[in-house]
Coordinates of C-alpha atoms in Angstrom, one line a residue:
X1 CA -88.1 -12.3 -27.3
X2 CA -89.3 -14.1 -24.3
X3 CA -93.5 -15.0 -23.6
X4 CA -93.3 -12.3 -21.1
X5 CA -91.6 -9.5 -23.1
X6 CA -93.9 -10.5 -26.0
X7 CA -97.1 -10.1 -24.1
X8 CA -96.1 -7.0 -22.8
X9 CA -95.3 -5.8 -26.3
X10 CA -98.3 -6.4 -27.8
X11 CA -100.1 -5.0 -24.2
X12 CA -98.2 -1.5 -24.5
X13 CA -99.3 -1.5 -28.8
X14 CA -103.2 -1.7 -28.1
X15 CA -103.4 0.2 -24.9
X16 CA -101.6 3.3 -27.3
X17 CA -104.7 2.8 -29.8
X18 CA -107.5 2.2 -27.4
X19 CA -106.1 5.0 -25.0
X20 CA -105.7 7.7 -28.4
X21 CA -109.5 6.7 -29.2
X22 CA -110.9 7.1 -26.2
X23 CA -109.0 10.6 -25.6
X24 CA -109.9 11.5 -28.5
X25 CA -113.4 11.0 -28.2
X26 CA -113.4 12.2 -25.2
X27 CA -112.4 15.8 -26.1
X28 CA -114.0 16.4 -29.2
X29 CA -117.1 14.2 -28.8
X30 CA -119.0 17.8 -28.3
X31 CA -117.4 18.7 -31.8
X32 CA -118.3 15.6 -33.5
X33 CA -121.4 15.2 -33.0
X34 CA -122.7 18.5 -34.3
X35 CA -123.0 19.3 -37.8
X36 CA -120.9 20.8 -40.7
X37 CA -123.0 24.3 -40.2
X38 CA -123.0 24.3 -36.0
X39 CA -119.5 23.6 -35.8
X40 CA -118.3 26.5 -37.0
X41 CA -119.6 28.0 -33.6
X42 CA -117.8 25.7 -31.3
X43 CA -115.2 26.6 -29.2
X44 CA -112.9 23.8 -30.6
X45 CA -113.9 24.2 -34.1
X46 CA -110.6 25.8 -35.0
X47 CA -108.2 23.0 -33.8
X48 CA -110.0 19.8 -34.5
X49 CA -111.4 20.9 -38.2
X50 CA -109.6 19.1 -40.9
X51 CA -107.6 22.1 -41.7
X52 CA -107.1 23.0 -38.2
X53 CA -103.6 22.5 -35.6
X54 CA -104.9 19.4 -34.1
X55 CA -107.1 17.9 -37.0
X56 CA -104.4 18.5 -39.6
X57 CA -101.9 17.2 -37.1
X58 CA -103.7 13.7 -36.8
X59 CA -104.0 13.6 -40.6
X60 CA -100.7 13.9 -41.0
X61 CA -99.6 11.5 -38.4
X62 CA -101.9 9.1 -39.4
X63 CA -100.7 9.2 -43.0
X64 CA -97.2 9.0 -42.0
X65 CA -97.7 5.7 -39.6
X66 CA -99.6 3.7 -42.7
X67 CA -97.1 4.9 -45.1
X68 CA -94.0 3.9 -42.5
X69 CA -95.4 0.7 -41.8
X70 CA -96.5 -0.5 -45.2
X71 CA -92.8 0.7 -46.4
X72 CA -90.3 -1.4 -43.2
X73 CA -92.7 -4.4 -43.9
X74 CA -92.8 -4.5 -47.5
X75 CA -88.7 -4.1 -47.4
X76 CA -88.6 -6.3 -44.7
X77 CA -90.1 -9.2 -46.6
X78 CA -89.4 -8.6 -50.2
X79 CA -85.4 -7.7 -49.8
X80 CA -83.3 -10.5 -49.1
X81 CA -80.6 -7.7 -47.7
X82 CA -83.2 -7.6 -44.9
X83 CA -84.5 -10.8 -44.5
X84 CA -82.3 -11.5 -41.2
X85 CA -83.1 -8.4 -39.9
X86 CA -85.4 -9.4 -36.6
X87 CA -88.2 -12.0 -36.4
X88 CA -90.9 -11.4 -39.3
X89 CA -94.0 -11.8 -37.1
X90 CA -92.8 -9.0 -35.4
X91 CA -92.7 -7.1 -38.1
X92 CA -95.9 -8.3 -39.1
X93 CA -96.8 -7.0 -35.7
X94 CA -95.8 -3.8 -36.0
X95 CA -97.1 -3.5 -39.3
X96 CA -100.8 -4.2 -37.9
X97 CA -100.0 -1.7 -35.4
X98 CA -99.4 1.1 -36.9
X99 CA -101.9 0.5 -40.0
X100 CA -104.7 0.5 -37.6
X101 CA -103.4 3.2 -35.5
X102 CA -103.1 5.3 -38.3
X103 CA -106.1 4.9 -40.4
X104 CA -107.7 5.8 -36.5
X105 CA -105.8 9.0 -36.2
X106 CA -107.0 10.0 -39.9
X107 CA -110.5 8.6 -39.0
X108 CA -110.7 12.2 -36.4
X109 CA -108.7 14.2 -38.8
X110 CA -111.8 14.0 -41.3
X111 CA -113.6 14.8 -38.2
X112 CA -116.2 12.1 -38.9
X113 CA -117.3 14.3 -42.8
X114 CA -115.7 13.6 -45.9
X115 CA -116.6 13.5 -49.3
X116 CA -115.7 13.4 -52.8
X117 CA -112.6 11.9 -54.0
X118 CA -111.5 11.5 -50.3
X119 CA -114.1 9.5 -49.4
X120 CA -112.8 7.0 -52.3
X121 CA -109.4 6.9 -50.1
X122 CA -111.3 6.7 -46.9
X123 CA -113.6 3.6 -47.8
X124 CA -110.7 2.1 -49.3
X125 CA -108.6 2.3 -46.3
X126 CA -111.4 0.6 -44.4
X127 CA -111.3 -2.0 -46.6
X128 CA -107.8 -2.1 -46.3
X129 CA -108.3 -2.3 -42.2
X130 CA -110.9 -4.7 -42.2
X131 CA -109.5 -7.3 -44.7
X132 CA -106.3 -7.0 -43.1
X133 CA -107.9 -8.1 -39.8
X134 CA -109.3 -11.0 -42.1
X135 CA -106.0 -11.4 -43.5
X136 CA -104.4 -12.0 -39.5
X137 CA -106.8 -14.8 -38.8
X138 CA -106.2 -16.6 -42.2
X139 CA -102.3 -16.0 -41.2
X140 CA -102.6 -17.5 -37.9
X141 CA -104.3 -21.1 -39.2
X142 CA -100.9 -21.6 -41.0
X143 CA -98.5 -23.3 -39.1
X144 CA -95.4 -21.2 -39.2
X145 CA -92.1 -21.4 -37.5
X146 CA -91.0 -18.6 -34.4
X147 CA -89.5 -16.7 -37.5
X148 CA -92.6 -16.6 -39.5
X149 CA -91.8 -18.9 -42.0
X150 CA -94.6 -21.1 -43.6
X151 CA -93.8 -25.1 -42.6
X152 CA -94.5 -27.6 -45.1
X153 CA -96.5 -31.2 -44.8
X154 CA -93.3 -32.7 -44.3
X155 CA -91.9 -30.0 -41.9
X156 CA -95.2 -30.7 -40.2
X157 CA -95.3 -34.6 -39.8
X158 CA -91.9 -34.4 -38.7
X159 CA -92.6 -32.5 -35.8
X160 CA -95.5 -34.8 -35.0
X161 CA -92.5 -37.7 -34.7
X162 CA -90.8 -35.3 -32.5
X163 CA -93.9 -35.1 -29.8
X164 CA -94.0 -38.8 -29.6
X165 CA -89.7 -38.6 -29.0
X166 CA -91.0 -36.0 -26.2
X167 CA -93.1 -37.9 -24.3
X168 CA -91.0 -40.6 -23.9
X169 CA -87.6 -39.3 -23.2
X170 CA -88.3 -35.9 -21.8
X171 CA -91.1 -36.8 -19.6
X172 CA -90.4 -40.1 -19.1
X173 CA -93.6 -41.6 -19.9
X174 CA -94.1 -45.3 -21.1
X175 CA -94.5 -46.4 -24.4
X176 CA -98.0 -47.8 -24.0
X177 CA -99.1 -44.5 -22.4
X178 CA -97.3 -42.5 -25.0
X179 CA -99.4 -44.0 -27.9
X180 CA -103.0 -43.8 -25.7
X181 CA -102.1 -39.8 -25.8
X182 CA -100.9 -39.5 -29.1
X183 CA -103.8 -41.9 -30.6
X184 CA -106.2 -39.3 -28.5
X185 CA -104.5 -36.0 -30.2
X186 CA -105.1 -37.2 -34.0
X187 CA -108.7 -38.5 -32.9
X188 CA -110.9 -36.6 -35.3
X189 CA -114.8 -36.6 -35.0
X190 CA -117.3 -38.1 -37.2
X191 CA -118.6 -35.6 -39.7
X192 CA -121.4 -34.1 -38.8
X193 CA -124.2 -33.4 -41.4
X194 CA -124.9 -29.4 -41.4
X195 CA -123.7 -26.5 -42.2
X196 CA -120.2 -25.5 -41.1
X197 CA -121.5 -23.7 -37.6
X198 CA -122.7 -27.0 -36.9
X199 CA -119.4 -29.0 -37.4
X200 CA -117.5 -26.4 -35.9
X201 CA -119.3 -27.3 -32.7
X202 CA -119.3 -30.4 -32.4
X203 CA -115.4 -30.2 -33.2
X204 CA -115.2 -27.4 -30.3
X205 CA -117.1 -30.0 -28.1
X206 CA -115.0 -33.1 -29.1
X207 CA -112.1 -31.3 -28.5
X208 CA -112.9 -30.1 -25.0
X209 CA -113.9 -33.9 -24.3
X210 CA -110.2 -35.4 -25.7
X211 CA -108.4 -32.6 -23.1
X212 CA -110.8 -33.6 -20.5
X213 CA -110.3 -37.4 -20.7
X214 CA -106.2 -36.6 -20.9
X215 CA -106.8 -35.2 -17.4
X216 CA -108.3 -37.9 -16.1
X217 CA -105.8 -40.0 -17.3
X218 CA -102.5 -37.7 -16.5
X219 CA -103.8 -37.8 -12.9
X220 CA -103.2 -41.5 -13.1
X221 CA -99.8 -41.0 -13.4
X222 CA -96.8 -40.6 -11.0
X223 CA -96.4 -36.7 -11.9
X224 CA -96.3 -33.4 -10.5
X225 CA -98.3 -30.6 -10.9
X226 CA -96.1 -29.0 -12.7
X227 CA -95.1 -31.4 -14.9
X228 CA -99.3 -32.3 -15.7
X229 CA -99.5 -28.3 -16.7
X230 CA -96.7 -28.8 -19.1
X231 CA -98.3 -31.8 -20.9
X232 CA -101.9 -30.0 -21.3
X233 CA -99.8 -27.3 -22.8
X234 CA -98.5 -29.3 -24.8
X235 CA -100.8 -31.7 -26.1
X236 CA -103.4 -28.7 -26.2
X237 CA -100.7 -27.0 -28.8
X238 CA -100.4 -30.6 -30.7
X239 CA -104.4 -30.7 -30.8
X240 CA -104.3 -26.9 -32.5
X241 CA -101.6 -27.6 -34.8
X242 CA -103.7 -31.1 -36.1
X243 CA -106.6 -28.7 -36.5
X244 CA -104.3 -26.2 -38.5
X245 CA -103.1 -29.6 -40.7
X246 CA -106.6 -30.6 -41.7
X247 CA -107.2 -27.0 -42.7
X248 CA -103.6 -26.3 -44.0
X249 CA -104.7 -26.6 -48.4
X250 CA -107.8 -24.0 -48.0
X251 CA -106.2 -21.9 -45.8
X252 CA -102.8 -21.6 -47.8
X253 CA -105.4 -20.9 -51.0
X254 CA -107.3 -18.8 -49.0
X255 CA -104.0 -16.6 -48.4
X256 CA -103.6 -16.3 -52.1
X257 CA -106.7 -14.8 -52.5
X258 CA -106.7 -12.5 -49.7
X259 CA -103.6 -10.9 -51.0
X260 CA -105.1 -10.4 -54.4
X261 CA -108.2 -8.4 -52.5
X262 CA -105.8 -6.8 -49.9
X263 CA -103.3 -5.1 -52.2
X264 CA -105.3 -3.0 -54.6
X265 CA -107.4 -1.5 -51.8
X266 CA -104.3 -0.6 -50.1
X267 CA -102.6 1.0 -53.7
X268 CA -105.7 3.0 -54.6
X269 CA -106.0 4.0 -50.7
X270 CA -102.1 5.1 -51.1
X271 CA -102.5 6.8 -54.1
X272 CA -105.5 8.8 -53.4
X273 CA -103.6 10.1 -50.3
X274 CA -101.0 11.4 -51.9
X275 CA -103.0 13.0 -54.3
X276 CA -104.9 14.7 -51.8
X277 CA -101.4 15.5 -50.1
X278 CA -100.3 17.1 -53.1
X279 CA -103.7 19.3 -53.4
X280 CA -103.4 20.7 -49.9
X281 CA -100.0 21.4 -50.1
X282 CA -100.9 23.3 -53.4
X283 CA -103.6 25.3 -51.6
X284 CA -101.3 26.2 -48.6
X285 CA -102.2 23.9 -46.4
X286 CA -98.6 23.6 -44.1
X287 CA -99.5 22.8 -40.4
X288 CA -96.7 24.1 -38.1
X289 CA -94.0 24.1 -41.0

């Protein structure tokens, strides 16, 4: 998938769920924001209640989308049958997708009130959504390959020999230029004494000072525009991927811990769903079936 088919991927998947919540709040905000005895009054009361075409119909969806993409991710990644099938941080994508679209649409299908057992569920699945956002940002600080895969240290400094190889022979620059950059990239600040806020801005501002100085220099040179653009791009990605290196043991631990947190949420979440599932098909509670 090209950078351009990829961005307008990941455009079309959160215009859906910021376009379905702001719809949606848009034509039952008068609903909402009443309470459990005035709504029985409104005009609207019997589609968007729980039970009702609309409410029951989000509810439904919603349960459906989390279930669907919990299930193509899990098979995706767990069974080696499918393990060529597609890129995995698509899937990954996809999976994020519809588990926050979905918990959204079940979000309106309680109509804002729940209680009970359900409420169990419901806190669970934002704990589910929430960690899961934490779990994307832990993901990303891993360096991984365009499939997904997790790269090791060696995988790592290997491609660090590569940039070096790429300065020289695909942009033609000379040796002694070559090392200035690549002693700039691995250039680390002094650590600061703090807390971690602290350190993270001064790395933020050292950082923005190393691009800035490789500026000033790559105007020096005999290149085009063009050519300058693709260097910042890529010595910006080398400066990213050295900051992703020094971090690479806590984060990978920090994974492992995530997923230990992640998972049960999501089980008692699932299982309390069907439960409640079960109970409202027992008390006749069909939709449009």
């Amino acid at each position: 998938m090209s950078r351009t088919m990829r961005t307008v991927y990941r455009s079309i998947m959160v215009f859906m769920v910021f376009f379905c919540l702001f719809y949606l709040l848009a034509k039952g905000y008068s609903y909402y924001r009443l309470g459990i005895e005035d709504r029985f009054y409104h005009a609207s009361h019997q589609l968007l209640k729980p039970s009702g075409l609309v409410g029951h119909g989000l509810g439904i969806i919603g349960s459906l989308m989390m279930l669907v993409g919990v299930s193509l991710y899990m098979v995706r990644k767990r069974i080696r049958r499918f393990s060529r099938v597609g890129i995995l941080k698509y899937w990954l994508e996809f999976h994020i997708f519809l588990c926050s679209f979905g918990p959204l649409l079940v979000l309106f299908h309680t109509a804002f009130k729940f209680g009970g057992i359900v409420s169990v569920s419901f806190w669970c699945m934002v704990a589910v959504v929430i960690s899961g956002i934490i779990g994307r940002y832990i993901y990303l600080q891993i360096p991984r390959s365009l499939e997904g895969r997790e790269y090791s240290l060696a995988e790592l400094e290997h491609k660090k020999e590569d940039f070096n190889r790429i300065l020289i022979e695909k942009y033609q620059l000379n040796p002694e230029f070559a090392g200035r950059i690549l002693a700039v990239v691995k250039a680390r600040p002094n650590r600061a004494k703090g807390n971690s806020m602290l350190r993270f801005v001064q790395k933020f501002r050292f950082e923005l000072k190393l691009v800035a100085e490789l500026k000033q220099q790559l105007k020096k040179q005999q290149l085009t525009g063009g050519t300058r653009h693709e260097l910042m791009r890529l010595i910006r990605y080398e400066i990213s991927l050295n900051r992703k290196i020094d971090r690479l043991m806590t984060m990978q631990n920090l994974f492992r811990y995530w997923h230990v947190a992640h998972l049960p949420f999501a089980l008692i979440m699932l299982l309390i769903m069907l439960i409640h599932i079960g109970v409202a098909l027992a008390f006749g509670y069909q939709w449009i079936f």
